[in-house]
Amino acid sequence: MEEKYRNQVVVIGVHTAKFDNEKDPKSIEKAMQRYELNHPVLNDAERKIWDAYGVNAWPSVGIIDPEGYLVKAYPGQEHIYSDAVRVIEQLIRTHRANRTLNEKPIYFTKAQAEKAAKSPLWFPGKVLADGPGKRLFISDSTHHRIVITDLDGKKITIAGTGKPGRTDGSFDKASFNDPQGLARKGDILYVADRKNHLIRALDLKKHTVRTIAGVGHQGMDLRRGGPALHTGLNSPWDLLVHGNELYIAMAGCHQIWVMDLARHTVAPFAGTGFENIVDGPRLSSCFAQPSGLASDGRKLFVADSEVSAVRVIPLDGQGNVSTLVGTGLFDFGDVDGVGPAARLQHALGI
């Protein structure tokens, strides 16, 4: 909507913190750089705007007309584009006719772009170490590329142009959009291309990139799955290879999915898609933005970020999802202990 209505709509972010450190303006500035925001963000540290507008969920969106009236609210909703465009189009027609619409564009400086250009890495999201090959694979997330170095940090090669996109091809022509999790099997490096909602495969010998799963936009299917290149994914954040199966932490729909690398299919492996912390049979359990994966060969361990938890799933599919650490969406901290006594805060890796 920012792009479509650049002369008619001003976007103002309101940041109402969940965690104490998120109230710090420096933390907010870093987050704006990380997500390449070019609109102003207001620090609502004391929840005054949250309370004034009766907000009770993240994210919430309000549309305010040129005279200052709240015209439409979307509490706790993400998929609002179609309806919001309809409302905005009507407001534009009305306020043009009333001569109350100022269509002079407002520009905000992009200081973060200058900083990003000077930095060798820019908010790297994930790192995968290859001990035998003496390599590090780095998701240079906000530079939209994969950096491969030796174990001393000396550059070997880079995959991606550095500009957001979804182009396959040679390392120097391919493009990514906020790549995150990495997993390697032989000479293939799998990448969770988060904002593209894709899984990409890098051939480390041929220096090529190809898409192996996803359709390039956010998928809403929580139940069925299907052929990998015809099934939408939803913010894949981390990957783990086990045999011929590629496990995917699907943060956007609060599930763990699995890709059969031989059959080229994807399907839900655990989670209903409802954001919560619920143990039990894997397909009736609940997760909350799972963002990190690890395994001991028998169990899949999940960093379940929004509930500040570590969850466990048997890889053979037999048995229940269980929780090692974490109790709820608003239970977090820095506490050592056993079981429910321990606390983490928004764990992203494991």
Tab-separated table of C-alpha atoms in Angstrom:
chain	number	residue	atom	x	y	z
A	1	MET	CA	0.000	0.000	0.000
A	2	GLU	CA	2.937	2.349	0.625
A	3	GLU	CA	4.019	1.860	-2.981
A	4	LYS	CA	0.538	1.982	-4.486
A	5	TYR	CA	-0.558	5.155	-2.666
A	6	ARG	CA	2.750	6.949	-2.162
A	7	ASN	CA	1.114	10.383	-2.690
A	8	GLN	CA	-2.137	9.761	-0.818
A	9	VAL	CA	-1.290	7.585	2.207
A	10	VAL	CA	1.197	8.216	5.015
A	11	VAL	CA	2.164	5.096	6.940
A	12	ILE	CA	3.081	5.549	10.609
A	13	GLY	CA	4.271	2.529	12.556
A	14	VAL	CA	3.371	2.370	16.245
A	15	HIS	CA	5.700	0.128	18.234
A	16	THR	CA	4.144	-1.112	21.477
A	17	ALA	CA	6.760	-3.317	23.113
A	18	LYS	CA	6.245	-6.810	24.479
A	19	PHE	CA	9.762	-7.110	25.940
A	20	ASP	CA	11.444	-4.399	28.028
A	21	ASN	CA	14.480	-4.008	25.755
A	22	GLU	CA	12.139	-3.300	22.822
A	23	LYS	CA	11.214	-0.003	24.506
A	24	ASP	CA	14.730	1.308	23.900
A	25	PRO	CA	14.765	3.690	20.890
A	26	LYS	CA	18.100	2.184	19.795
A	27	SER	CA	16.477	-1.259	19.588
A	28	ILE	CA	13.656	0.164	17.497
A	29	GLU	CA	16.114	1.925	15.188
A	30	LYS	CA	17.962	-1.374	14.660
A	31	ALA	CA	14.694	-3.140	13.902
A	32	MET	CA	13.814	-0.476	11.336
A	33	GLN	CA	17.187	-1.014	9.680
A	34	ARG	CA	16.784	-4.791	9.851
A	35	TYR	CA	13.410	-4.675	8.084
A	36	GLU	CA	14.344	-1.783	5.766
A	37	LEU	CA	11.480	0.444	6.885
A	38	ASN	CA	11.331	3.917	5.370
A	39	HIS	CA	8.319	5.227	7.273
A	40	PRO	CA	8.393	6.759	10.778
A	41	VAL	CA	7.840	4.515	13.793
A	42	LEU	CA	6.484	5.906	17.049
A	43	ASN	CA	7.787	4.426	20.306
A	44	ASP	CA	4.634	3.716	22.330
A	45	ALA	CA	6.669	2.504	25.321
A	46	GLU	CA	3.966	3.366	27.884
A	47	ARG	CA	1.127	1.899	25.791
A	48	LYS	CA	-0.713	5.210	25.603
A	49	ILE	CA	-1.685	4.856	21.935
A	50	TRP	CA	-2.359	1.128	22.439
A	51	ASP	CA	-4.872	2.031	25.183
A	52	ALA	CA	-6.331	5.075	23.423
A	53	TYR	CA	-7.205	3.033	20.340
A	54	GLY	CA	-8.347	-0.019	22.317
A	55	VAL	CA	-5.740	-2.282	20.744
A	56	ASN	CA	-5.421	-5.775	22.193
A	57	ALA	CA	-3.379	-7.746	19.643
A	58	TRP	CA	-0.301	-7.600	17.409
A	59	PRO	CA	-0.514	-6.633	14.617
A	60	SER	CA	-3.370	-4.175	14.448
A	61	VAL	CA	-3.973	-1.619	11.695
A	62	GLY	CA	-6.101	1.496	11.677
A	63	ILE	CA	-7.053	3.723	8.727
A	64	ILE	CA	-7.369	7.411	9.677
A	65	ASP	CA	-8.867	9.901	7.254
A	66	PRO	CA	-7.385	13.374	6.455
A	67	GLU	CA	-9.616	14.968	9.089
A	68	GLY	CA	-8.289	12.705	11.830
A	69	TYR	CA	-11.153	10.230	12.191
A	70	LEU	CA	-10.523	6.503	12.611
A	71	VAL	CA	-12.441	5.056	9.669
A	72	LYS	CA	-11.585	1.358	9.849
A	73	ALA	CA	-9.693	-0.878	12.293
A	74	TYR	CA	-8.212	-4.340	11.764
A	75	PRO	CA	-7.438	-5.722	15.242
A	76	GLY	CA	-4.974	-8.616	15.207
A	77	GLN	CA	-5.357	-9.149	11.449
A	78	GLU	CA	-2.645	-9.686	8.853
A	79	HIS	CA	-4.419	-10.295	5.533
A	80	ILE	CA	-6.146	-6.947	5.139
A	81	TYR	CA	-4.901	-5.705	1.773
A	82	SER	CA	-8.003	-6.227	-0.374
A	83	ASP	CA	-10.399	-4.677	2.105
A	84	ALA	CA	-8.040	-1.841	3.029
A	85	VAL	CA	-7.581	-0.888	-0.635
A	86	ARG	CA	-11.353	-0.662	-1.031
A	87	VAL	CA	-11.598	1.659	2.006
A	88	ILE	CA	-8.658	3.812	0.881
A	89	GLU	CA	-9.996	4.190	-2.675
A	90	GLN	CA	-13.302	5.458	-1.304
A	91	LEU	CA	-11.548	7.887	1.057
A	92	ILE	CA	-9.432	9.237	-1.802
A	93	ARG	CA	-12.521	9.905	-3.930
A	94	THR	CA	-14.368	11.569	-1.054
A	95	HIS	CA	-11.530	13.802	0.141
A	96	ARG	CA	-10.435	14.800	-3.355
A	97	ALA	CA	-13.970	16.002	-3.954
A	98	ASN	CA	-13.968	17.841	-0.601
A	99	ARG	CA	-10.475	19.218	-1.250
A	100	THR	CA	-9.311	17.845	2.093
A	101	LEU	CA	-6.699	15.469	0.645
A	102	ASN	CA	-3.093	16.681	0.508
A	103	GLU	CA	-1.347	14.692	-2.240
A	104	LYS	CA	2.062	16.255	-1.866
A	105	PRO	CA	4.411	13.302	-1.273
A	106	ILE	CA	6.360	13.012	1.977
A	107	TYR	CA	9.831	11.473	1.817
A	108	PHE	CA	11.812	10.033	4.690
A	109	THR	CA	15.575	9.633	4.622
A	110	LYS	CA	17.105	6.164	4.269
A	111	ALA	CA	20.104	6.449	6.559
A	112	GLN	CA	20.047	2.677	6.982
A	113	ALA	CA	20.850	2.185	3.293
A	114	GLU	CA	24.084	4.102	3.742
A	115	LYS	CA	25.043	2.037	6.767
A	116	ALA	CA	24.184	-1.209	4.983
A	117	ALA	CA	26.410	-0.331	2.047
A	118	LYS	CA	29.415	0.108	4.350
A	119	SER	CA	28.957	-3.089	6.351
A	120	PRO	CA	30.346	-6.465	5.155
A	121	LEU	CA	27.310	-8.149	6.757
A	122	TRP	CA	23.933	-6.586	7.538
A	123	PHE	CA	21.763	-8.329	10.161
A	124	PRO	CA	22.841	-11.900	9.329
A	125	GLY	CA	20.030	-14.229	10.398
A	126	LYS	CA	21.553	-17.726	10.399
A	127	VAL	CA	24.970	-19.374	10.173
A	128	LEU	CA	25.782	-22.979	9.244
A	129	ALA	CA	29.243	-24.410	9.917
A	130	ASP	CA	30.768	-27.110	7.695
A	131	GLY	CA	33.665	-28.504	9.747
A	132	PRO	CA	35.001	-31.107	7.286
A	133	GLY	CA	34.757	-28.634	4.400
A	134	LYS	CA	36.205	-25.830	6.530
A	135	ARG	CA	33.442	-23.436	5.473
A	136	LEU	CA	30.893	-21.117	6.978
A	137	PHE	CA	27.594	-20.467	5.212
A	138	ILE	CA	26.069	-17.156	6.306
A	139	SER	CA	22.593	-15.835	5.571
A	140	ASP	CA	23.446	-12.162	5.112
A	141	SER	CA	19.757	-11.494	5.505
A	142	THR	CA	19.306	-7.763	5.013
A	143	HIS	CA	21.884	-7.770	2.213
A	144	HIS	CA	19.668	-10.455	0.617
A	145	ARG	CA	22.502	-12.862	-0.141
A	146	ILE	CA	24.394	-15.946	1.036
A	147	VAL	CA	28.035	-15.426	1.979
A	148	ILE	CA	30.414	-18.400	2.043
A	149	THR	CA	33.713	-18.019	3.885
A	150	ASP	CA	36.467	-20.219	5.275
A	151	LEU	CA	36.634	-20.754	9.030
A	152	ASP	CA	38.811	-17.662	9.434
A	153	GLY	CA	36.219	-15.457	7.775
A	154	LYS	CA	37.972	-15.111	4.425
A	155	LYS	CA	35.441	-14.812	1.603
A	156	ILE	CA	35.137	-17.802	-0.713
A	157	THR	CA	32.104	-16.743	-2.750
A	158	ILE	CA	28.759	-14.959	-2.586
A	159	ALA	CA	25.381	-16.070	-3.918
A	160	GLY	CA	22.972	-13.250	-4.679
A	161	THR	CA	23.120	-9.787	-6.175
A	162	GLY	CA	22.497	-8.041	-2.856
A	163	LYS	CA	19.146	-6.661	-4.011
A	164	PRO	CA	15.836	-8.297	-3.021
A	165	GLY	CA	14.344	-10.568	-5.690
A	166	ARG	CA	13.569	-14.190	-6.562
A	167	THR	CA	15.685	-14.921	-9.619
A	168	ASP	CA	17.266	-18.363	-10.153
A	169	GLY	CA	20.512	-18.907	-12.048
A	170	SER	CA	24.220	-18.430	-11.446
A	171	PHE	CA	25.435	-17.142	-8.068
A	172	ASP	CA	26.153	-13.684	-9.496
A	173	LYS	CA	22.714	-13.336	-11.136
A	174	ALA	CA	20.468	-15.006	-8.533
A	175	SER	CA	18.498	-13.021	-5.941
A	176	PHE	CA	16.940	-13.663	-2.523
A	177	ASN	CA	14.697	-11.734	-0.156
A	178	ASP	CA	15.690	-11.911	3.521
A	179	PRO	CA	17.199	-15.434	3.474
A	180	GLN	CA	17.283	-17.177	6.837
A	181	GLY	CA	17.756	-20.873	7.711
A	182	LEU	CA	20.366	-23.078	6.037
A	183	ALA	CA	20.839	-26.838	5.724
A	184	ARG	CA	23.386	-28.803	3.692
A	185	LYS	CA	23.289	-32.247	2.112
A	186	GLY	CA	26.389	-33.087	0.106
A	187	ASP	CA	27.012	-30.344	-2.434
A	188	ILE	CA	23.544	-28.822	-2.060
A	189	LEU	CA	22.874	-25.973	0.350
A	190	TYR	CA	19.197	-25.423	1.124
A	191	VAL	CA	18.069	-21.890	1.989
A	192	ALA	CA	14.846	-20.680	3.617
A	193	ASP	CA	14.135	-17.616	1.452
A	194	ARG	CA	11.823	-16.028	3.995
A	195	LYS	CA	10.191	-13.021	2.348
A	196	ASN	CA	9.867	-14.879	-0.944
A	197	HIS	CA	8.204	-17.796	0.900
A	198	LEU	CA	10.468	-20.182	-1.028
A	199	ILE	CA	13.042	-22.900	-0.452
A	200	ARG	CA	16.084	-22.444	-2.691
A	201	ALA	CA	18.817	-24.992	-3.480
A	202	LEU	CA	22.387	-23.836	-4.079
A	203	ASP	CA	24.645	-26.198	-6.024
A	204	LEU	CA	28.013	-25.578	-4.373
A	205	LYS	CA	29.934	-27.127	-7.266
A	206	LYS	CA	28.119	-25.531	-10.190
A	207	HIS	CA	27.511	-22.229	-8.348
A	208	THR	CA	23.837	-22.137	-9.322
A	209	VAL	CA	20.586	-21.405	-7.503
A	210	ARG	CA	17.204	-22.979	-8.192
A	211	THR	CA	13.829	-22.879	-6.470
A	212	ILE	CA	12.616	-26.239	-5.142
A	213	ALA	CA	9.541	-25.342	-3.054
A	214	GLY	CA	6.963	-22.569	-2.796
A	215	VAL	CA	5.120	-20.349	-5.257
A	216	GLY	CA	6.649	-16.974	-4.415
A	217	HIS	CA	3.877	-15.595	-2.222
A	218	GLN	CA	2.463	-16.384	1.189
A	219	GLY	CA	0.620	-19.711	1.355
A	220	MET	CA	-2.473	-20.096	3.526
A	221	ASP	CA	-2.883	-23.882	3.423
A	222	LEU	CA	-2.553	-25.309	6.936
A	223	ARG	CA	-3.643	-28.886	6.249
A	224	ARG	CA	-2.934	-30.446	2.872
A	225	GLY	CA	0.441	-29.700	1.354
A	226	GLY	CA	1.176	-31.126	-2.114
A	227	PRO	CA	3.727	-30.853	-4.938
A	228	ALA	CA	6.541	-28.655	-3.647
A	229	LEU	CA	6.532	-26.150	-6.514
A	230	HIS	CA	2.741	-25.779	-6.460
A	231	THR	CA	2.220	-25.343	-2.711
A	232	GLY	CA	2.533	-22.001	-0.934
A	233	LEU	CA	4.861	-21.660	2.043
A	234	ASN	CA	4.543	-19.122	4.844
A	235	SER	CA	7.695	-17.362	6.116
A	236	PRO	CA	10.050	-20.367	6.299
A	237	TRP	CA	12.616	-19.436	8.965
A	238	ASP	CA	14.858	-22.438	9.525
A	239	LEU	CA	15.719	-25.777	7.896
A	240	LEU	CA	17.092	-29.159	8.946
A	241	VAL	CA	17.976	-32.148	6.749
A	242	HIS	CA	17.431	-35.685	8.046
A	243	GLY	CA	17.912	-38.379	5.415
A	244	ASN	CA	15.705	-37.504	2.438
A	245	GLU	CA	13.522	-35.175	4.472
A	246	LEU	CA	13.923	-31.427	4.829
A	247	TYR	CA	12.169	-30.050	7.915
A	248	ILE	CA	10.950	-26.458	7.706
A	249	ALA	CA	10.199	-24.134	10.633
A	250	MET	CA	7.242	-22.283	9.127
A	251	ALA	CA	7.114	-19.226	11.384
A	252	GLY	CA	4.339	-17.501	9.446
A	253	CYS	CA	1.743	-20.211	10.040
A	254	HIS	CA	3.078	-21.533	13.375
A	255	GLN	CA	3.807	-25.012	12.042
A	256	ILE	CA	6.617	-27.421	11.213
A	257	TRP	CA	6.474	-28.699	7.644
A	258	VAL	CA	8.487	-31.410	5.915
A	259	MET	CA	9.671	-31.719	2.319
A	260	ASP	CA	10.308	-35.127	0.788
A	261	LEU	CA	13.411	-34.417	-1.280
A	262	ALA	CA	12.945	-37.558	-3.398
A	263	ARG	CA	9.258	-37.064	-4.188
A	264	HIS	CA	9.361	-33.244	-4.260
A	265	THR	CA	6.348	-32.834	-1.986
A	266	VAL	CA	5.705	-30.696	1.086
A	267	ALA	CA	3.226	-31.262	3.911
A	268	PRO	CA	2.517	-30.177	7.497
A	269	PHE	CA	4.440	-32.271	10.035
A	270	ALA	CA	3.350	-30.686	13.332
A	271	GLY	CA	1.037	-27.928	14.515
A	272	THR	CA	-2.515	-26.848	13.746
A	273	GLY	CA	-1.545	-23.342	12.643
A	274	PHE	CA	-3.102	-21.776	15.749
A	275	GLU	CA	-0.556	-19.636	17.642
A	276	ASN	CA	-0.117	-21.076	21.119
A	277	ILE	CA	1.857	-23.580	23.170
A	278	VAL	CA	-0.024	-26.899	23.241
A	279	ASP	CA	1.593	-30.329	23.563
A	280	GLY	CA	0.138	-33.636	22.396
A	281	PRO	CA	-0.248	-35.479	19.075
A	282	ARG	CA	1.853	-33.596	16.498
A	283	LEU	CA	-0.969	-32.589	14.151
A	284	SER	CA	-3.112	-31.249	17.011
A	285	SER	CA	-0.265	-29.490	18.841
A	286	CYS	CA	0.335	-25.740	18.651
A	287	PHE	CA	3.448	-23.633	18.085
A	288	ALA	CA	4.117	-19.895	17.979
A	289	GLN	CA	6.470	-18.646	15.262
A	290	PRO	CA	8.937	-21.563	15.318
A	291	SER	CA	12.274	-20.113	14.188
A	292	GLY	CA	15.090	-22.578	14.908
A	293	LEU	CA	15.644	-26.320	14.413
A	294	ALA	CA	18.166	-28.871	15.676
A	295	SER	CA	18.231	-32.663	16.016
A	296	ASP	CA	20.030	-35.509	17.756
A	297	GLY	CA	18.932	-37.932	15.022
A	298	ARG	CA	15.876	-39.131	16.930
A	299	LYS	CA	14.108	-35.966	17.966
A	300	LEU	CA	13.525	-32.571	16.378
A	301	PHE	CA	14.134	-29.658	18.755
A	302	VAL	CA	12.343	-26.400	17.983
A	303	ALA	CA	13.101	-22.862	19.157
A	304	ASP	CA	9.503	-21.665	19.443
A	305	SER	CA	10.129	-17.945	19.565
A	306	GLU	CA	6.834	-16.239	20.409
A	307	VAL	CA	6.244	-18.475	23.451
A	308	SER	CA	9.935	-18.287	24.446
A	309	ALA	CA	10.040	-22.072	24.395
A	310	VAL	CA	11.977	-25.138	23.296
A	311	ARG	CA	9.714	-27.878	21.942
A	312	VAL	CA	10.461	-31.509	21.059
A	313	ILE	CA	8.984	-33.662	18.259
A	314	PRO	CA	9.850	-37.355	17.636
A	315	LEU	CA	11.265	-37.568	14.105
A	316	ASP	CA	9.595	-40.919	13.459
A	317	GLY	CA	6.208	-39.260	13.925
A	318	GLN	CA	5.326	-41.681	16.729
A	319	GLY	CA	4.631	-39.998	20.043
A	320	ASN	CA	3.650	-36.554	21.231
A	321	VAL	CA	5.037	-33.060	20.972
A	322	SER	CA	6.456	-32.019	24.339
A	323	THR	CA	7.951	-28.875	25.870
A	324	LEU	CA	11.366	-28.575	27.530
A	325	VAL	CA	11.190	-24.874	28.427
A	326	GLY	CA	8.361	-22.370	28.148
A	327	THR	CA	4.797	-21.978	29.355
A	328	GLY	CA	2.954	-19.260	27.434
A	329	LEU	CA	2.799	-16.309	25.055
A	330	PHE	CA	3.478	-13.796	27.818
A	331	ASP	CA	5.808	-15.870	30.010
A	332	PHE	CA	9.443	-14.972	29.416
A	333	GLY	CA	12.629	-13.950	31.212
A	334	ASP	CA	16.191	-14.995	31.990
A	335	VAL	CA	15.842	-17.710	34.619
A	336	ASP	CA	17.786	-20.928	35.107
A	337	GLY	CA	15.948	-23.928	36.528
A	338	VAL	CA	14.220	-27.206	35.781
A	339	GLY	CA	11.232	-27.552	33.480
A	340	PRO	CA	8.524	-24.916	33.983
A	341	ALA	CA	10.742	-22.904	36.361
A	342	ALA	CA	13.146	-21.928	33.575
A	343	ARG	CA	12.577	-18.900	31.343
A	344	LEU	CA	13.891	-17.816	27.937
A	345	GLN	CA	13.096	-14.716	25.887
A	346	HIS	CA	12.091	-15.053	22.232
A	347	ALA	CA	14.567	-17.797	21.347
A	348	LEU	CA	15.401	-17.807	17.612
A	349	GLY	CA	18.051	-20.541	17.389
A	350	ILE	CA	18.964	-23.781	19.090
